[in-house]
């Protein structure tokens, strides 16, 4: 109970300090993104990995991961295991989930599911993963395989079905959310015409949510692409709220501002050379927060220029980033059995991002 109250206090502090434009923060982040690897087995057309290569590829080792969790367990509400790569490629992933859960940290995973074999599914579910977000962008092979270059519709769909069957067999409560990006008019037509038939694949299986989304440009990484139609920027500027509520650690310990920094172009700290606490209020972090407030982010990270997070509608002064983190934090605090209600609530708050949700 004490930890939950502390988490709620941190959430309020993040909101208040963001609104007040503070750059030195008297609290620690609520959410943590950790990158098991920056290697990916696909080249999806809406991902920066499809247009550029990483500077160096690698996998986070367990020693570094354990050090992150050991420090973060006192203040982090939840972690997401994914940034730029496919996390299932890290052979230590089930142990990573298990270690975080033993530290009483709610643990979520984002994956393309193309490598989600029954054997791996058993290991992940038995590690007591709280939630898994599966990117499956298309209700037909034609649309899906045009987007997810290198993947196979039927094989990946069967991986998901097997995962759900195993979840049911093991009586696990892991939340399973299927996320479908609607990339263009062909994708919209595919969804509208095929979603009813597609959903029949999951009859009797414990799939919690299917959510459709509109793609972004990953900052400005893909702002000049003609491969898909991304959501348009708004007109009102809001400083990036992720800098006030979350931290992102790449496979090699580099701390970056957000998941759009695929290639570590704006490193704000280095773990374990610095502790998470030291990185959070380091000079680089503070200067970047200040630059955000003054709309001078180009001096540090040009990828921010066309980021939709900076140009989206705010509610109660909160842009989508902090609203999404808070919704998932509340979900972690009150229990994942309330997941679908919080996801619907978050969807309403982020109406520019979520098209609609269906169960």
GROMACS .gro file of C-alpha atoms in nm:
model
  359
    1UNK     CA    1   0.000   0.000   0.000
    2UNK     CA    2   0.284   0.240   0.085
    3UNK     CA    3   0.445   0.188  -0.256
    4UNK     CA    4   0.115   0.249  -0.434
    5UNK     CA    5   0.061   0.574  -0.244
    6UNK     CA    6   0.416   0.677  -0.330
    7UNK     CA    7   0.348   0.605  -0.698
    8UNK     CA    8   0.033   0.817  -0.691
    9UNK     CA    9   0.230   1.098  -0.531
   10UNK     CA   10   0.496   1.070  -0.803
   11UNK     CA   11   0.230   1.091  -1.071
   12UNK     CA   12   0.086   1.406  -0.918
   13UNK     CA   13   0.438   1.551  -0.882
   14UNK     CA   14   0.508   1.481  -1.250
   15UNK     CA   15   0.190   1.662  -1.353
   16UNK     CA   16   0.253   1.960  -1.124
   17UNK     CA   17   0.621   2.001  -1.218
   18UNK     CA   18   0.539   1.969  -1.588
   19UNK     CA   19   0.271   2.236  -1.560
   20UNK     CA   20   0.505   2.463  -1.364
   21UNK     CA   21   0.790   2.412  -1.611
   22UNK     CA   22   1.039   2.282  -1.355
   23UNK     CA   23   1.362   2.135  -1.492
   24UNK     CA   24   1.506   1.998  -1.167
   25UNK     CA   25   1.261   1.736  -1.046
   26UNK     CA   26   1.212   1.633  -0.679
   27UNK     CA   27   1.079   1.288  -0.774
   28UNK     CA   28   1.185   0.995  -0.993
   29UNK     CA   29   1.021   0.867  -1.314
   30UNK     CA   30   0.697   0.672  -1.305
   31UNK     CA   31   0.760   0.453  -1.611
   32UNK     CA   32   1.066   0.290  -1.762
   33UNK     CA   33   1.122   0.165  -2.117
   34UNK     CA   34   1.404  -0.090  -2.141
   35UNK     CA   35   1.548  -0.216  -2.470
   36UNK     CA   36   1.638  -0.589  -2.459
   37UNK     CA   37   1.794  -0.547  -2.806
   38UNK     CA   38   1.800  -0.307  -3.101
   39UNK     CA   39   1.814  -0.599  -3.346
   40UNK     CA   40   1.497  -0.666  -3.542
   41UNK     CA   41   1.402  -0.951  -3.775
   42UNK     CA   42   1.161  -0.736  -3.982
   43UNK     CA   43   1.183  -0.416  -4.187
   44UNK     CA   44   0.838  -0.264  -4.143
   45UNK     CA   45   0.761   0.032  -4.367
   46UNK     CA   46   0.653   0.259  -4.077
   47UNK     CA   47   0.964   0.191  -3.865
   48UNK     CA   48   1.290   0.393  -3.871
   49UNK     CA   49   1.480   0.064  -3.900
   50UNK     CA   50   1.345   0.035  -4.256
   51UNK     CA   51   1.521   0.351  -4.374
   52UNK     CA   52   1.838   0.361  -4.165
   53UNK     CA   53   2.073   0.124  -3.985
   54UNK     CA   54   2.168   0.124  -3.620
   55UNK     CA   55   2.520   0.247  -3.541
   56UNK     CA   56   2.592  -0.066  -3.338
   57UNK     CA   57   2.376  -0.371  -3.272
   58UNK     CA   58   2.364  -0.560  -2.945
   59UNK     CA   59   2.171  -0.720  -2.661
   60UNK     CA   60   2.131  -0.603  -2.304
   61UNK     CA   61   2.302  -0.849  -2.071
   62UNK     CA   62   2.138  -0.974  -1.753
   63UNK     CA   63   2.389  -0.809  -1.519
   64UNK     CA   64   2.304  -0.462  -1.648
   65UNK     CA   65   1.933  -0.542  -1.654
   66UNK     CA   66   1.937  -0.661  -1.294
   67UNK     CA   67   2.114  -0.344  -1.184
   68UNK     CA   68   1.845  -0.135  -1.355
   69UNK     CA   69   1.563  -0.329  -1.189
   70UNK     CA   70   1.734  -0.329  -0.847
   71UNK     CA   71   1.747   0.050  -0.853
   72UNK     CA   72   1.413   0.112  -1.024
   73UNK     CA   73   1.199  -0.114  -0.803
   74UNK     CA   74   1.149   0.156  -0.539
   75UNK     CA   75   0.994   0.414  -0.772
   76UNK     CA   76   0.891   0.266  -1.110
   77UNK     CA   77   0.524   0.174  -1.158
   78UNK     CA   78   0.570  -0.029  -1.476
   79UNK     CA   79   0.828  -0.117  -1.740
   80UNK     CA   80   0.791  -0.176  -2.113
   81UNK     CA   81   1.041  -0.420  -2.262
   82UNK     CA   82   1.093  -0.276  -2.610
   83UNK     CA   83   1.226   0.033  -2.782
   84UNK     CA   84   1.372  -0.013  -3.130
   85UNK     CA   85   1.428  -0.387  -3.174
   86UNK     CA   86   1.229  -0.709  -3.142
   87UNK     CA   87   1.262  -0.814  -2.775
   88UNK     CA   88   1.192  -1.183  -2.843
   89UNK     CA   89   1.539  -1.200  -3.001
   90UNK     CA   90   1.699  -1.161  -2.658
   91UNK     CA   91   1.731  -1.514  -2.520
   92UNK     CA   92   1.715  -1.381  -2.164
   93UNK     CA   93   1.371  -1.223  -2.210
   94UNK     CA   94   1.174  -1.469  -1.989
   95UNK     CA   95   1.431  -1.423  -1.711
   96UNK     CA   96   1.403  -1.046  -1.752
   97UNK     CA   97   1.027  -1.061  -1.705
   98UNK     CA   98   1.060  -1.292  -1.405
   99UNK     CA   99   1.325  -1.075  -1.238
  100UNK     CA  100   1.114  -0.759  -1.269
  101UNK     CA  101   0.806  -0.937  -1.139
  102UNK     CA  102   0.996  -1.063  -0.835
  103UNK     CA  103   1.089  -0.699  -0.772
  104UNK     CA  104   0.715  -0.619  -0.774
  105UNK     CA  105   0.731  -0.415  -1.095
  106UNK     CA  106   0.444  -0.447  -1.341
  107UNK     CA  107   0.600  -0.572  -1.663
  108UNK     CA  108   0.477  -0.533  -2.019
  109UNK     CA  109   0.611  -0.640  -2.355
  110UNK     CA  110   0.569  -0.506  -2.709
  111UNK     CA  111   0.638  -0.749  -2.994
  112UNK     CA  112   0.564  -0.830  -3.357
  113UNK     CA  113   0.495  -1.194  -3.248
  114UNK     CA  114   0.663  -1.344  -3.555
  115UNK     CA  115   0.901  -1.534  -3.324
  116UNK     CA  116   0.644  -1.619  -3.056
  117UNK     CA  117   0.674  -1.998  -3.061
  118UNK     CA  118   0.471  -2.219  -2.824
  119UNK     CA  119   0.786  -2.295  -2.624
  120UNK     CA  120   0.864  -1.928  -2.578
  121UNK     CA  121   0.499  -1.854  -2.503
  122UNK     CA  122   0.505  -2.100  -2.214
  123UNK     CA  123   0.819  -1.939  -2.071
  124UNK     CA  124   0.686  -1.584  -2.101
  125UNK     CA  125   0.350  -1.669  -1.948
  126UNK     CA  126   0.507  -1.869  -1.664
  127UNK     CA  127   0.724  -1.565  -1.588
  128UNK     CA  128   0.393  -1.387  -1.508
  129UNK     CA  129   0.405  -1.110  -1.767
  130UNK     CA  130   0.135  -0.851  -1.692
  131UNK     CA  131   0.057  -0.742  -2.049
  132UNK     CA  132   0.171  -0.806  -2.404
  133UNK     CA  133   0.106  -0.564  -2.691
  134UNK     CA  134   0.118  -0.740  -3.025
  135UNK     CA  135   0.163  -0.535  -3.342
  136UNK     CA  136  -0.038  -0.698  -3.619
  137UNK     CA  137  -0.103  -0.442  -3.888
  138UNK     CA  138  -0.364  -0.587  -4.119
  139UNK     CA  139  -0.665  -0.816  -4.126
  140UNK     CA  140  -0.557  -0.982  -4.452
  141UNK     CA  141  -0.226  -1.127  -4.579
  142UNK     CA  142  -0.207  -0.866  -4.858
  143UNK     CA  143  -0.212  -0.565  -4.624
  144UNK     CA  144  -0.019  -0.723  -4.337
  145UNK     CA  145   0.272  -0.850  -4.548
  146UNK     CA  146   0.295  -0.523  -4.741
  147UNK     CA  147   0.359  -0.348  -4.408
  148UNK     CA  148   0.545  -0.607  -4.203
  149UNK     CA  149   0.826  -0.682  -4.448
  150UNK     CA  150   0.977  -1.022  -4.374
  151UNK     CA  151   0.682  -1.162  -4.180
  152UNK     CA  152   0.415  -1.416  -4.275
  153UNK     CA  153   0.049  -1.347  -4.197
  154UNK     CA  154  -0.065  -1.704  -4.134
  155UNK     CA  155   0.240  -1.805  -3.932
  156UNK     CA  156   0.230  -1.501  -3.705
  157UNK     CA  157  -0.147  -1.527  -3.661
  158UNK     CA  158  -0.102  -1.889  -3.554
  159UNK     CA  159   0.167  -1.780  -3.307
  160UNK     CA  160  -0.085  -1.543  -3.147
  161UNK     CA  161  -0.361  -1.805  -3.142
  162UNK     CA  162  -0.123  -2.057  -2.980
  163UNK     CA  163  -0.019  -1.796  -2.722
  164UNK     CA  164  -0.384  -1.738  -2.631
  165UNK     CA  165  -0.452  -2.112  -2.609
  166UNK     CA  166  -0.154  -2.155  -2.377
  167UNK     CA  167  -0.267  -1.856  -2.169
  168UNK     CA  168  -0.608  -2.021  -2.132
  169UNK     CA  169  -0.455  -2.360  -2.053
  170UNK     CA  170  -0.225  -2.214  -1.786
  171UNK     CA  171  -0.505  -1.992  -1.649
  172UNK     CA  172  -0.285  -1.685  -1.668
  173UNK     CA  173  -0.418  -1.331  -1.639
  174UNK     CA  174  -0.169  -1.173  -1.881
  175UNK     CA  175  -0.345  -0.899  -2.076
  176UNK     CA  176  -0.318  -0.954  -2.452
  177UNK     CA  177  -0.378  -0.653  -2.675
  178UNK     CA  178  -0.366  -0.667  -3.053
  179UNK     CA  179  -0.267  -0.335  -3.211
  180UNK     CA  180  -0.351  -0.266  -3.575
  181UNK     CA  181  -0.202   0.037  -3.746
  182UNK     CA  182  -0.423   0.185  -4.017
  183UNK     CA  183  -0.162   0.317  -4.259
  184UNK     CA  184  -0.372   0.440  -4.550
  185UNK     CA  185  -0.708   0.411  -4.725
  186UNK     CA  186  -0.626   0.054  -4.833
  187UNK     CA  187  -0.562  -0.034  -4.470
  188UNK     CA  188  -0.884   0.131  -4.359
  189UNK     CA  189  -1.081  -0.055  -4.624
  190UNK     CA  190  -0.910  -0.383  -4.528
  191UNK     CA  191  -1.003  -0.330  -4.164
  192UNK     CA  192  -1.364  -0.239  -4.231
  193UNK     CA  193  -1.420  -0.529  -4.471
  194UNK     CA  194  -1.228  -0.801  -4.287
  195UNK     CA  195  -1.233  -0.727  -3.912
  196UNK     CA  196  -1.546  -0.936  -3.848
  197UNK     CA  197  -1.396  -1.243  -4.013
  198UNK     CA  198  -1.058  -1.173  -3.853
  199UNK     CA  199  -1.207  -1.163  -3.502
  200UNK     CA  200  -1.350  -1.511  -3.551
  201UNK     CA  201  -0.995  -1.645  -3.517
  202UNK     CA  202  -1.016  -1.560  -3.146
  203UNK     CA  203  -1.356  -1.702  -3.053
  204UNK     CA  204  -1.326  -1.873  -2.715
  205UNK     CA  205  -0.974  -1.737  -2.661
  206UNK     CA  206  -0.870  -1.483  -2.395
  207UNK     CA  207  -0.785  -1.187  -2.620
  208UNK     CA  208  -0.854  -0.874  -2.418
  209UNK     CA  209  -0.852  -0.599  -2.676
  210UNK     CA  210  -0.805  -0.515  -3.043
  211UNK     CA  211  -0.704  -0.154  -3.088
  212UNK     CA  212  -0.659   0.037  -3.412
  213UNK     CA  213  -0.414   0.323  -3.431
  214UNK     CA  214  -0.292   0.582  -3.676
  215UNK     CA  215   0.087   0.582  -3.736
  216UNK     CA  216   0.319   0.867  -3.650
  217UNK     CA  217   0.646   0.969  -3.816
  218UNK     CA  218   0.860   0.855  -3.519
  219UNK     CA  219   0.963   1.213  -3.448
  220UNK     CA  220   1.084   1.323  -3.787
  221UNK     CA  221   1.254   0.994  -3.873
  222UNK     CA  222   0.988   0.924  -4.137
  223UNK     CA  223   0.838   1.268  -4.195
  224UNK     CA  224   0.925   1.255  -4.566
  225UNK     CA  225   0.798   0.902  -4.629
  226UNK     CA  226   0.546   0.829  -4.903
  227UNK     CA  227   0.494   0.469  -4.796
  228UNK     CA  228   0.203   0.546  -4.565
  229UNK     CA  229  -0.025   0.825  -4.447
  230UNK     CA  230   0.073   0.947  -4.101
  231UNK     CA  231  -0.138   1.155  -3.869
  232UNK     CA  232  -0.111   1.528  -3.920
  233UNK     CA  233   0.048   1.759  -3.667
  234UNK     CA  234  -0.168   1.986  -3.457
  235UNK     CA  235  -0.121   2.360  -3.427
  236UNK     CA  236  -0.054   2.410  -3.055
  237UNK     CA  237   0.289   2.333  -2.910
  238UNK     CA  238   0.335   2.141  -2.585
  239UNK     CA  239   0.679   2.051  -2.445
  240UNK     CA  240   0.750   1.678  -2.456
  241UNK     CA  241   0.595   1.542  -2.136
  242UNK     CA  242   0.795   1.218  -2.142
  243UNK     CA  243   1.087   1.417  -1.999
  244UNK     CA  244   0.882   1.467  -1.683
  245UNK     CA  245   0.742   1.118  -1.628
  246UNK     CA  246   0.947   0.840  -1.791
  247UNK     CA  247   1.296   0.721  -1.876
  248UNK     CA  248   1.422   0.511  -2.168
  249UNK     CA  249   1.730   0.287  -2.143
  250UNK     CA  250   1.883   0.136  -2.456
  251UNK     CA  251   2.048  -0.207  -2.471
  252UNK     CA  252   2.395  -0.062  -2.399
  253UNK     CA  253   2.287   0.157  -2.106
  254UNK     CA  254   2.242   0.482  -2.298
  255UNK     CA  255   1.953   0.687  -2.160
  256UNK     CA  256   1.747   0.872  -2.422
  257UNK     CA  257   1.443   1.097  -2.399
  258UNK     CA  258   1.191   0.876  -2.576
  259UNK     CA  259   1.126   0.580  -2.803
  260UNK     CA  260   1.168   0.796  -3.115
  261UNK     CA  261   1.542   0.820  -3.052
  262UNK     CA  262   1.606   0.489  -3.226
  263UNK     CA  263   1.968   0.566  -3.302
  264UNK     CA  264   2.083   0.733  -2.977
  265UNK     CA  265   2.131   1.073  -3.134
  266UNK     CA  266   2.060   1.254  -2.807
  267UNK     CA  267   2.209   1.055  -2.519
  268UNK     CA  268   2.119   1.208  -2.181
  269UNK     CA  269   2.313   0.971  -1.958
  270UNK     CA  270   2.491   0.637  -1.935
  271UNK     CA  271   2.396   0.349  -1.707
  272UNK     CA  272   2.559   0.205  -1.496
  273UNK     CA  273   2.830   0.475  -1.509
  274UNK     CA  274   2.555   0.693  -1.363
  275UNK     CA  275   2.266   0.572  -1.152
  276UNK     CA  276   1.912   0.620  -1.280
  277UNK     CA  277   1.867   0.881  -1.010
  278UNK     CA  278   2.176   1.072  -1.126
  279UNK     CA  279   2.071   1.055  -1.492
  280UNK     CA  280   1.719   1.183  -1.415
  281UNK     CA  281   1.843   1.519  -1.290
  282UNK     CA  282   2.172   1.530  -1.479
  283UNK     CA  283   2.280   1.850  -1.651
  284UNK     CA  284   2.191   1.704  -1.992
  285UNK     CA  285   1.840   1.611  -1.882
  286UNK     CA  286   1.783   1.952  -1.728
  287UNK     CA  287   1.914   2.137  -2.033
  288UNK     CA  288   1.691   1.931  -2.262
  289UNK     CA  289   1.385   2.002  -2.044
  290UNK     CA  290   1.473   2.371  -2.055
  291UNK     CA  291   1.512   2.357  -2.434
  292UNK     CA  292   1.170   2.191  -2.459
  293UNK     CA  293   1.009   2.462  -2.252
  294UNK     CA  294   1.170   2.731  -2.467
  295UNK     CA  295   1.092   2.547  -2.792
  296UNK     CA  296   1.464   2.522  -2.870
  297UNK     CA  297   1.484   2.142  -2.892
  298UNK     CA  298   1.646   2.165  -3.238
  299UNK     CA  299   1.969   2.263  -3.063
  300UNK     CA  300   1.980   1.914  -2.910
  301UNK     CA  301   1.765   1.672  -3.106
  302UNK     CA  302   1.639   1.760  -3.454
  303UNK     CA  303   1.417   1.451  -3.465
  304UNK     CA  304   1.173   1.633  -3.233
  305UNK     CA  305   1.081   1.880  -3.507
  306UNK     CA  306   0.792   1.684  -3.660
  307UNK     CA  307   0.696   1.478  -3.354
  308UNK     CA  308   0.321   1.459  -3.306
  309UNK     CA  309   0.365   1.442  -2.927
  310UNK     CA  310   0.467   1.809  -2.935
  311UNK     CA  311   0.171   1.916  -3.146
  312UNK     CA  312  -0.128   1.726  -3.009
  313UNK     CA  313  -0.437   1.832  -2.819
  314UNK     CA  314  -0.391   1.866  -2.444
  315UNK     CA  315  -0.647   1.775  -2.178
  316UNK     CA  316  -0.611   1.947  -1.841
  317UNK     CA  317  -0.281   2.075  -1.974
  318UNK     CA  318  -0.151   1.722  -2.040
  319UNK     CA  319  -0.039   1.609  -2.388
  320UNK     CA  320  -0.077   1.242  -2.495
  321UNK     CA  321   0.259   1.123  -2.357
  322UNK     CA  322   0.197   1.192  -1.991
  323UNK     CA  323  -0.171   1.096  -2.022
  324UNK     CA  324  -0.079   0.756  -2.159
  325UNK     CA  325   0.184   0.695  -1.891
  326UNK     CA  326  -0.061   0.795  -1.619
  327UNK     CA  327  -0.337   0.570  -1.756
  328UNK     CA  328  -0.105   0.268  -1.758
  329UNK     CA  329   0.036   0.363  -1.417
  330UNK     CA  330  -0.314   0.370  -1.270
  331UNK     CA  331  -0.381   0.038  -1.438
  332UNK     CA  332  -0.069  -0.103  -1.271
  333UNK     CA  333  -0.172   0.035  -0.932
  334UNK     CA  334  -0.535  -0.078  -0.928
  335UNK     CA  335  -0.473  -0.411  -1.105
  336UNK     CA  336  -0.462  -0.535  -1.462
  337UNK     CA  337  -0.808  -0.685  -1.429
  338UNK     CA  338  -0.923  -0.324  -1.485
  339UNK     CA  339  -0.705  -0.300  -1.796
  340UNK     CA  340  -0.976  -0.271  -2.060
  341UNK     CA  341  -1.147   0.012  -1.876
  342UNK     CA  342  -0.827   0.213  -1.847
  343UNK     CA  343  -0.737   0.144  -2.209
  344UNK     CA  344  -1.076   0.274  -2.320
  345UNK     CA  345  -1.029   0.576  -2.097
  346UNK     CA  346  -0.679   0.634  -2.237
  347UNK     CA  347  -0.821   0.593  -2.588
  348UNK     CA  348  -1.074   0.868  -2.527
  349UNK     CA  349  -0.805   1.094  -2.388
  350UNK     CA  350  -0.588   1.027  -2.691
  351UNK     CA  351  -0.859   1.054  -2.954
  352UNK     CA  352  -0.613   1.196  -3.207
  353UNK     CA  353  -0.410   0.876  -3.179
  354UNK     CA  354  -0.660   0.596  -3.125
  355UNK     CA  355  -0.915   0.548  -3.402
  356UNK     CA  356  -1.138   0.298  -3.222
  357UNK     CA  357  -1.122  -0.013  -3.009
  358UNK     CA  358  -1.315  -0.334  -3.048
  359UNK     CA  359  -1.338  -0.639  -2.826
   0.00000   0.00000   0.00000
